[in-house]
Amino acid sequence: MVEWLVVVFDKAGSDRSKFRPQHLAAIPPAVESGKVTNVGAIFSEIPELGKPLNFAGSTYNIEADTREEVLEFIKKDVFAKEGIWDLDNILIYPYGCAARIAKK
């Protein structure tokens, strides 16, 4: 297995809010299985308490044998299926993690 770093941006003008609960519900099983080692949103600007989030996309660290396996995993997400993510410009690179700590 190889760990992969994935960055996938939202398409301009897309609204992930309708599909976000379904997207978030799929994360814990993927983490618990060991497939996903890190996952989170990226923002267009620093989030401020009480203000709407301005999402730019998502990042993942995924354990898989091939880039194609990573892409198939990503394509199963509701954001991919509903056209929120810009899969034409997805970044997928083999990743060598030097250190990792849990979020507090």
mmCIF file with all atom_site columns, C-alpha atoms in Angstrom:
data_model
loop_
_atom_site.group_PDB
_atom_site.id
_atom_site.type_symbol
_atom_site.label_atom_id
_atom_site.label_alt_id
_atom_site.label_comp_id
_atom_site.label_asym_id
_atom_site.label_entity_id
_atom_site.label_seq_id
_atom_site.pdbx_PDB_ins_code
_atom_site.Cartn_x
_atom_site.Cartn_y
_atom_site.Cartn_z
_atom_site.occupancy
_atom_site.B_iso_or_equiv
_atom_site.pdbx_formal_charge
_atom_site.auth_seq_id
_atom_site.auth_comp_id
_atom_site.auth_asym_id
_atom_site.auth_atom_id
_atom_site.pdbx_PDB_model_num
ATOM 1   C CA . MET A 1 1   ? 0.000   0.000  0.000   1.00 0.00 ? 1   MET A CA 1
ATOM 2   C CA . VAL A 1 2   ? 1.022   3.554  -0.739  1.00 0.00 ? 2   VAL A CA 1
ATOM 3   C CA . GLU A 1 3   ? -0.314  6.641  0.986   1.00 0.00 ? 3   GLU A CA 1
ATOM 4   C CA . TRP A 1 4   ? -1.595  9.259  -1.450  1.00 0.00 ? 4   TRP A CA 1
ATOM 5   C CA . LEU A 1 5   ? -2.216  12.971 -0.990  1.00 0.00 ? 5   LEU A CA 1
ATOM 6   C CA . VAL A 1 6   ? -5.368  14.131 -2.756  1.00 0.00 ? 6   VAL A CA 1
ATOM 7   C CA . VAL A 1 7   ? -6.506  17.714 -3.313  1.00 0.00 ? 7   VAL A CA 1
ATOM 8   C CA . VAL A 1 8   ? -9.802  18.172 -5.107  1.00 0.00 ? 8   VAL A CA 1
ATOM 9   C CA . PHE A 1 9   ? -11.264 21.636 -5.599  1.00 0.00 ? 9   PHE A CA 1
ATOM 10  C CA . ASP A 1 10  ? -14.940 22.491 -5.734  1.00 0.00 ? 10  ASP A CA 1
ATOM 11  C CA . LYS A 1 11  ? -16.207 23.655 -9.117  1.00 0.00 ? 11  LYS A CA 1
ATOM 12  C CA . ALA A 1 12  ? -16.775 27.394 -9.326  1.00 0.00 ? 12  ALA A CA 1
ATOM 13  C CA . GLY A 1 13  ? -20.286 28.274 -8.247  1.00 0.00 ? 13  GLY A CA 1
ATOM 14  C CA . SER A 1 14  ? -21.056 24.846 -6.796  1.00 0.00 ? 14  SER A CA 1
ATOM 15  C CA . ASP A 1 15  ? -22.982 24.546 -3.523  1.00 0.00 ? 15  ASP A CA 1
ATOM 16  C CA . ARG A 1 16  ? -21.988 21.591 -1.388  1.00 0.00 ? 16  ARG A CA 1
ATOM 17  C CA . SER A 1 17  ? -24.420 22.383 1.460   1.00 0.00 ? 17  SER A CA 1
ATOM 18  C CA . LYS A 1 18  ? -27.230 20.069 0.253   1.00 0.00 ? 18  LYS A CA 1
ATOM 19  C CA . PHE A 1 19  ? -24.869 17.068 0.029   1.00 0.00 ? 19  PHE A CA 1
ATOM 20  C CA . ARG A 1 20  ? -22.566 17.839 2.968   1.00 0.00 ? 20  ARG A CA 1
ATOM 21  C CA . PRO A 1 21  ? -24.361 15.625 5.540   1.00 0.00 ? 21  PRO A CA 1
ATOM 22  C CA . GLN A 1 22  ? -24.078 12.605 3.219   1.00 0.00 ? 22  GLN A CA 1
ATOM 23  C CA . HIS A 1 23  ? -20.425 13.424 2.503   1.00 0.00 ? 23  HIS A CA 1
ATOM 24  C CA . LEU A 1 24  ? -19.585 13.740 6.213   1.00 0.00 ? 24  LEU A CA 1
ATOM 25  C CA . ALA A 1 25  ? -21.411 10.500 7.060   1.00 0.00 ? 25  ALA A CA 1
ATOM 26  C CA . ALA A 1 26  ? -19.105 8.554  4.719   1.00 0.00 ? 26  ALA A CA 1
ATOM 27  C CA . ILE A 1 27  ? -15.917 9.734  6.417   1.00 0.00 ? 27  ILE A CA 1
ATOM 28  C CA . PRO A 1 28  ? -15.890 7.765  9.714   1.00 0.00 ? 28  PRO A CA 1
ATOM 29  C CA . PRO A 1 29  ? -16.208 4.321  8.047   1.00 0.00 ? 29  PRO A CA 1
ATOM 30  C CA . ALA A 1 30  ? -13.382 5.186  5.624   1.00 0.00 ? 30  ALA A CA 1
ATOM 31  C CA . VAL A 1 31  ? -11.144 6.293  8.507   1.00 0.00 ? 31  VAL A CA 1
ATOM 32  C CA . GLU A 1 32  ? -12.053 3.326  10.719  1.00 0.00 ? 32  GLU A CA 1
ATOM 33  C CA . SER A 1 33  ? -11.223 0.907  7.891   1.00 0.00 ? 33  SER A CA 1
ATOM 34  C CA . GLY A 1 34  ? -7.755  2.464  7.491   1.00 0.00 ? 34  GLY A CA 1
ATOM 35  C CA . LYS A 1 35  ? -8.450  3.551  3.900   1.00 0.00 ? 35  LYS A CA 1
ATOM 36  C CA . VAL A 1 36  ? -8.370  7.245  4.848   1.00 0.00 ? 36  VAL A CA 1
ATOM 37  C CA . THR A 1 37  ? -5.651  8.459  7.215   1.00 0.00 ? 37  THR A CA 1
ATOM 38  C CA . ASN A 1 38  ? -6.426  12.178 7.038   1.00 0.00 ? 38  ASN A CA 1
ATOM 39  C CA . VAL A 1 39  ? -9.305  14.172 5.596   1.00 0.00 ? 39  VAL A CA 1
ATOM 40  C CA . GLY A 1 40  ? -10.550 17.742 5.727   1.00 0.00 ? 40  GLY A CA 1
ATOM 41  C CA . ALA A 1 41  ? -11.923 20.737 3.934   1.00 0.00 ? 41  ALA A CA 1
ATOM 42  C CA . ILE A 1 42  ? -9.882  23.524 2.402   1.00 0.00 ? 42  ILE A CA 1
ATOM 43  C CA . PHE A 1 43  ? -11.179 27.073 2.442   1.00 0.00 ? 43  PHE A CA 1
ATOM 44  C CA . SER A 1 44  ? -10.850 30.136 0.228   1.00 0.00 ? 44  SER A CA 1
ATOM 45  C CA . GLU A 1 45  ? -10.202 32.233 3.319   1.00 0.00 ? 45  GLU A CA 1
ATOM 46  C CA . ILE A 1 46  ? -9.638  31.687 7.024   1.00 0.00 ? 46  ILE A CA 1
ATOM 47  C CA . PRO A 1 47  ? -12.964 30.639 8.600   1.00 0.00 ? 47  PRO A CA 1
ATOM 48  C CA . GLU A 1 48  ? -14.394 33.090 11.125  1.00 0.00 ? 48  GLU A CA 1
ATOM 49  C CA . LEU A 1 49  ? -16.631 32.038 13.989  1.00 0.00 ? 49  LEU A CA 1
ATOM 50  C CA . GLY A 1 50  ? -20.283 32.724 13.229  1.00 0.00 ? 50  GLY A CA 1
ATOM 51  C CA . LYS A 1 51  ? -19.728 33.351 9.522   1.00 0.00 ? 51  LYS A CA 1
ATOM 52  C CA . PRO A 1 52  ? -20.534 30.955 6.654   1.00 0.00 ? 52  PRO A CA 1
ATOM 53  C CA . LEU A 1 53  ? -17.681 28.702 5.553   1.00 0.00 ? 53  LEU A CA 1
ATOM 54  C CA . ASN A 1 54  ? -16.198 29.523 2.160   1.00 0.00 ? 54  ASN A CA 1
ATOM 55  C CA . PHE A 1 55  ? -15.178 26.065 0.913   1.00 0.00 ? 55  PHE A CA 1
ATOM 56  C CA . ALA A 1 56  ? -12.527 25.713 -1.781  1.00 0.00 ? 56  ALA A CA 1
ATOM 57  C CA . GLY A 1 57  ? -12.459 21.896 -1.840  1.00 0.00 ? 57  GLY A CA 1
ATOM 58  C CA . SER A 1 58  ? -11.273 18.863 0.078   1.00 0.00 ? 58  SER A CA 1
ATOM 59  C CA . THR A 1 59  ? -8.073  17.037 0.943   1.00 0.00 ? 59  THR A CA 1
ATOM 60  C CA . TYR A 1 60  ? -7.495  13.379 1.709   1.00 0.00 ? 60  TYR A CA 1
ATOM 61  C CA . ASN A 1 61  ? -4.668  11.053 2.557   1.00 0.00 ? 61  ASN A CA 1
ATOM 62  C CA . ILE A 1 62  ? -5.680  7.654  1.196   1.00 0.00 ? 62  ILE A CA 1
ATOM 63  C CA . GLU A 1 63  ? -4.056  4.226  1.455   1.00 0.00 ? 63  GLU A CA 1
ATOM 64  C CA . ALA A 1 64  ? -4.193  2.441  -1.920  1.00 0.00 ? 64  ALA A CA 1
ATOM 65  C CA . ASP A 1 65  ? -2.035  0.421  -4.285  1.00 0.00 ? 65  ASP A CA 1
ATOM 66  C CA . THR A 1 66  ? -2.566  2.643  -7.344  1.00 0.00 ? 66  THR A CA 1
ATOM 67  C CA . ARG A 1 67  ? -3.605  6.135  -8.396  1.00 0.00 ? 67  ARG A CA 1
ATOM 68  C CA . GLU A 1 68  ? -6.567  4.568  -10.194 1.00 0.00 ? 68  GLU A CA 1
ATOM 69  C CA . GLU A 1 69  ? -7.747  2.989  -6.931  1.00 0.00 ? 69  GLU A CA 1
ATOM 70  C CA . VAL A 1 70  ? -7.596  6.410  -5.275  1.00 0.00 ? 70  VAL A CA 1
ATOM 71  C CA . LEU A 1 71  ? -9.605  7.979  -8.086  1.00 0.00 ? 71  LEU A CA 1
ATOM 72  C CA . GLU A 1 72  ? -12.254 5.253  -7.861  1.00 0.00 ? 72  GLU A CA 1
ATOM 73  C CA . PHE A 1 73  ? -12.577 5.893  -4.118  1.00 0.00 ? 73  PHE A CA 1
ATOM 74  C CA . ILE A 1 74  ? -13.002 9.642  -4.724  1.00 0.00 ? 74  ILE A CA 1
ATOM 75  C CA . LYS A 1 75  ? -15.581 9.072  -7.487  1.00 0.00 ? 75  LYS A CA 1
ATOM 76  C CA . LYS A 1 76  ? -17.827 7.214  -5.007  1.00 0.00 ? 76  LYS A CA 1
ATOM 77  C CA . ASP A 1 77  ? -18.228 10.334 -2.857  1.00 0.00 ? 77  ASP A CA 1
ATOM 78  C CA . VAL A 1 78  ? -21.477 12.276 -3.166  1.00 0.00 ? 78  VAL A CA 1
ATOM 79  C CA . PHE A 1 79  ? -19.542 15.459 -4.020  1.00 0.00 ? 79  PHE A CA 1
ATOM 80  C CA . ALA A 1 80  ? -18.078 13.690 -7.061  1.00 0.00 ? 80  ALA A CA 1
ATOM 81  C CA . LYS A 1 81  ? -21.389 12.118 -8.079  1.00 0.00 ? 81  LYS A CA 1
ATOM 82  C CA . GLU A 1 82  ? -23.273 15.432 -7.776  1.00 0.00 ? 82  GLU A CA 1
ATOM 83  C CA . GLY A 1 83  ? -20.685 17.468 -9.688  1.00 0.00 ? 83  GLY A CA 1
ATOM 84  C CA . ILE A 1 84  ? -19.453 19.532 -6.736  1.00 0.00 ? 84  ILE A CA 1
ATOM 85  C CA . TRP A 1 85  ? -15.817 18.517 -7.145  1.00 0.00 ? 85  TRP A CA 1
ATOM 86  C CA . ASP A 1 86  ? -13.699 19.412 -10.178 1.00 0.00 ? 86  ASP A CA 1
ATOM 87  C CA . LEU A 1 87  ? -12.386 15.929 -10.974 1.00 0.00 ? 87  LEU A CA 1
ATOM 88  C CA . ASP A 1 88  ? -10.711 17.166 -14.172 1.00 0.00 ? 88  ASP A CA 1
ATOM 89  C CA . ASN A 1 89  ? -8.184  19.058 -12.048 1.00 0.00 ? 89  ASN A CA 1
ATOM 90  C CA . ILE A 1 90  ? -7.772  16.693 -9.103  1.00 0.00 ? 90  ILE A CA 1
ATOM 91  C CA . LEU A 1 91  ? -4.259  16.391 -7.651  1.00 0.00 ? 91  LEU A CA 1
ATOM 92  C CA . ILE A 1 92  ? -3.168  12.888 -6.605  1.00 0.00 ? 92  ILE A CA 1
ATOM 93  C CA . TYR A 1 93  ? 0.419   12.271 -5.493  1.00 0.00 ? 93  TYR A CA 1
ATOM 94  C CA . PRO A 1 94  ? 2.228   9.508  -3.621  1.00 0.00 ? 94  PRO A CA 1
ATOM 95  C CA . TYR A 1 95  ? 2.836   10.864 -0.131  1.00 0.00 ? 95  TYR A CA 1
ATOM 96  C CA . GLY A 1 96  ? 5.490   10.182 2.478   1.00 0.00 ? 96  GLY A CA 1
ATOM 97  C CA . CYS A 1 97  ? 4.280   11.306 5.885   1.00 0.00 ? 97  CYS A CA 1
ATOM 98  C CA . ALA A 1 98  ? 7.160   12.187 8.221   1.00 0.00 ? 98  ALA A CA 1
ATOM 99  C CA . ALA A 1 99  ? 4.989   12.866 11.292  1.00 0.00 ? 99  ALA A CA 1
ATOM 100 C CA . ARG A 1 100 ? 1.308   12.935 12.211  1.00 0.00 ? 100 ARG A CA 1
ATOM 101 C CA . ILE A 1 101 ? -0.557  14.061 15.282  1.00 0.00 ? 101 ILE A CA 1
ATOM 102 C CA . ALA A 1 102 ? -4.245  13.861 16.106  1.00 0.00 ? 102 ALA A CA 1
ATOM 103 C CA . LYS A 1 103 ? -6.351  17.000 15.926  1.00 0.00 ? 103 LYS A CA 1
ATOM 104 C CA . LYS A 1 104 ? -7.151  18.447 19.366  1.00 0.00 ? 104 LYS A CA 1
#
